[in-house]
């Protein structure tokens, strides 16, 4: 019985933390457009993540062609 005095507040705190993280994800736009992210893997478009990655990728493709 004494353990319930500890477990009930801990479980309530855990539920509130989970709801806070879920609300943060909704507010941040994490679940706005799920279809385009699911279809993105099927396209052949290779876009660099950063501007720094574009020249390196082009150099790698050129070096592979010359071999």
Short mmCIF file of N, CA and C in Angstrom, two decimals, residues 8-63:
data_model
loop_
_atom_site.label_atom_id
_atom_site.label_comp_id
_atom_site.label_asym_id
_atom_site.label_seq_id
_atom_site.Cartn_x
_atom_site.Cartn_y
_atom_site.Cartn_z
N UNK A 8 1.68 6.14 -7.98
CA UNK A 8 0.62 6.93 -8.61
C UNK A 8 1.14 8.31 -9.03
N UNK A 9 1.83 9.07 -8.17
CA UNK A 9 2.36 10.36 -8.65
C UNK A 9 3.40 10.20 -9.77
N UNK A 10 4.22 9.13 -9.73
CA UNK A 10 5.18 8.91 -10.80
C UNK A 10 4.49 8.62 -12.12
N UNK A 11 3.42 7.84 -12.08
CA UNK A 11 2.70 7.53 -13.32
C UNK A 11 1.98 8.76 -13.86
N UNK A 12 1.45 9.59 -12.99
CA UNK A 12 0.81 10.83 -13.44
C UNK A 12 1.85 11.76 -14.06
N UNK A 13 3.02 11.85 -13.46
CA UNK A 13 4.09 12.68 -14.00
C UNK A 13 4.55 12.15 -15.36
N UNK A 14 4.63 10.84 -15.51
CA UNK A 14 5.02 10.24 -16.78
C UNK A 14 3.99 10.53 -17.87
N UNK A 15 2.72 10.43 -17.56
CA UNK A 15 1.66 10.71 -18.53
C UNK A 15 1.71 12.18 -18.93
N UNK A 16 1.92 13.08 -17.98
CA UNK A 16 2.02 14.50 -18.31
C UNK A 16 3.24 14.79 -19.17
N UNK A 17 4.35 14.11 -18.92
CA UNK A 17 5.54 14.30 -19.74
C UNK A 17 5.31 13.80 -21.16
N UNK A 18 4.65 12.67 -21.30
CA UNK A 18 4.34 12.13 -22.63
C UNK A 18 3.42 13.07 -23.39
N UNK A 19 2.40 13.61 -22.71
CA UNK A 19 1.49 14.55 -23.36
C UNK A 19 2.21 15.84 -23.74
N UNK A 20 3.15 16.28 -22.93
CA UNK A 20 3.92 17.49 -23.25
C UNK A 20 4.78 17.28 -24.48
N UNK A 21 5.43 16.13 -24.59
CA UNK A 21 6.26 15.84 -25.76
C UNK A 21 5.39 15.70 -27.00
N UNK A 22 4.24 15.08 -26.88
CA UNK A 22 3.33 14.95 -28.01
C UNK A 22 2.80 16.31 -28.46
N UNK A 23 2.44 17.16 -27.51
CA UNK A 23 2.00 18.51 -27.84
C UNK A 23 3.09 19.32 -28.50
N UNK A 24 4.33 19.15 -28.04
CA UNK A 24 5.47 19.85 -28.63
C UNK A 24 5.68 19.39 -30.08
N UNK A 25 5.52 18.10 -30.33
CA UNK A 25 5.67 17.58 -31.68
C UNK A 25 4.56 18.10 -32.60
N UNK A 26 3.34 18.17 -32.10
CA UNK A 26 2.25 18.70 -32.91
C UNK A 26 2.44 20.17 -33.20
N UNK A 27 2.85 20.92 -32.21
CA UNK A 27 3.05 22.35 -32.38
C UNK A 27 4.24 22.64 -33.30
N UNK A 28 5.23 21.78 -33.29
CA UNK A 28 6.41 21.96 -34.13
C UNK A 28 6.21 21.52 -35.56
N UNK A 29 5.07 20.93 -35.89
CA UNK A 29 4.79 20.54 -37.26
C UNK A 29 5.38 19.19 -37.65
N UNK A 30 5.60 18.31 -36.72
CA UNK A 30 6.20 17.02 -37.02
C UNK A 30 5.26 16.11 -37.79
N UNK A 31 3.96 16.27 -37.64
CA UNK A 31 3.00 15.37 -38.28
C UNK A 31 2.12 16.13 -39.27
N UNK A 32 2.64 17.17 -39.90
CA UNK A 32 1.85 17.98 -40.82
C UNK A 32 1.59 17.26 -42.14
N UNK A 33 2.65 16.79 -42.79
CA UNK A 33 2.52 16.24 -44.14
C UNK A 33 3.23 14.89 -44.21
N UNK A 34 2.52 13.84 -43.89
CA UNK A 34 3.13 12.52 -43.84
C UNK A 34 3.23 11.87 -45.21
N UNK A 35 2.33 12.20 -46.13
CA UNK A 35 2.34 11.55 -47.43
C UNK A 35 3.56 11.93 -48.25
N UNK A 36 3.92 13.20 -48.26
CA UNK A 36 5.07 13.59 -49.10
C UNK A 36 6.37 13.01 -48.56
N UNK A 37 6.50 12.87 -47.27
CA UNK A 37 7.69 12.25 -46.70
C UNK A 37 7.74 10.76 -47.02
N UNK A 38 6.59 10.12 -47.08
CA UNK A 38 6.56 8.70 -47.41
C UNK A 38 6.88 8.47 -48.89
N UNK A 39 6.48 9.40 -49.75
CA UNK A 39 6.74 9.28 -51.18
C UNK A 39 8.13 9.76 -51.56
N UNK A 40 8.78 10.52 -50.70
CA UNK A 40 10.09 11.09 -51.02
C UNK A 40 11.13 10.01 -51.26
N UNK A 41 11.03 8.89 -50.57
CA UNK A 41 12.01 7.82 -50.73
C UNK A 41 11.87 7.13 -52.09
N UNK A 42 10.69 7.24 -52.71
CA UNK A 42 10.46 6.56 -53.98
C UNK A 42 10.93 7.38 -55.18
N UNK A 43 11.19 8.65 -54.99
CA UNK A 43 11.62 9.48 -56.12
C UNK A 43 13.11 9.34 -56.34
N UNK A 44 13.54 9.67 -57.54
CA UNK A 44 14.96 9.56 -57.88
C UNK A 44 15.70 10.87 -57.66
N UNK A 45 15.04 11.88 -57.18
CA UNK A 45 15.69 13.17 -56.97
C UNK A 45 16.66 13.05 -55.81
N UNK A 46 17.91 13.41 -56.08
CA UNK A 46 18.93 13.41 -55.04
C UNK A 46 19.25 14.87 -54.76
N UNK A 47 18.77 15.34 -53.63
CA UNK A 47 19.03 16.72 -53.26
C UNK A 47 20.05 16.74 -52.14
N UNK A 48 21.05 17.61 -52.22
CA UNK A 48 22.02 17.70 -51.13
C UNK A 48 21.37 18.31 -49.89
N UNK A 49 21.79 17.88 -48.73
CA UNK A 49 21.25 18.42 -47.51
C UNK A 49 21.77 19.83 -47.25
N UNK A 50 23.02 20.07 -47.54
CA UNK A 50 23.64 21.37 -47.35
C UNK A 50 24.26 21.81 -48.66
N UNK A 51 24.55 23.10 -48.74
CA UNK A 51 25.21 23.62 -49.94
C UNK A 51 26.62 23.07 -50.06
N UNK A 52 27.23 22.71 -48.95
CA UNK A 52 28.59 22.16 -48.98
C UNK A 52 28.64 20.77 -49.60
N UNK A 53 27.55 20.05 -49.57
CA UNK A 53 27.56 18.68 -50.05
C UNK A 53 27.42 18.58 -51.57
N UNK A 54 26.90 19.61 -52.22
CA UNK A 54 26.67 19.54 -53.66
C UNK A 54 27.96 19.42 -54.46
N UNK A 55 28.99 20.22 -54.22
CA UNK A 55 30.22 20.06 -55.02
C UNK A 55 30.91 18.73 -54.77
N UNK A 56 30.90 18.24 -53.54
CA UNK A 56 31.56 16.97 -53.25
C UNK A 56 30.87 15.82 -53.97
N UNK A 57 29.57 15.85 -54.02
CA UNK A 57 28.84 14.78 -54.68
C UNK A 57 29.14 14.79 -56.18
N UNK A 58 29.25 15.97 -56.78
CA UNK A 58 29.56 16.05 -58.19
C UNK A 58 30.97 15.54 -58.48
N UNK A 59 31.90 15.83 -57.58
CA UNK A 59 33.26 15.34 -57.76
C UNK A 59 33.32 13.83 -57.65
N UNK A 60 32.56 13.26 -56.73
CA UNK A 60 32.56 11.81 -56.58
C UNK A 60 32.02 11.13 -57.83
N UNK A 61 30.95 11.69 -58.40
CA UNK A 61 30.37 11.09 -59.60
C UNK A 61 31.33 11.20 -60.77
N UNK A 62 32.05 12.32 -60.88
CA UNK A 62 33.01 12.49 -61.96
C UNK A 62 34.16 11.50 -61.82
N UNK A 63 34.62 11.29 -60.58
CA UNK A 63 35.75 10.37 -60.38
C UNK A 63 35.32 8.93 -60.65
#
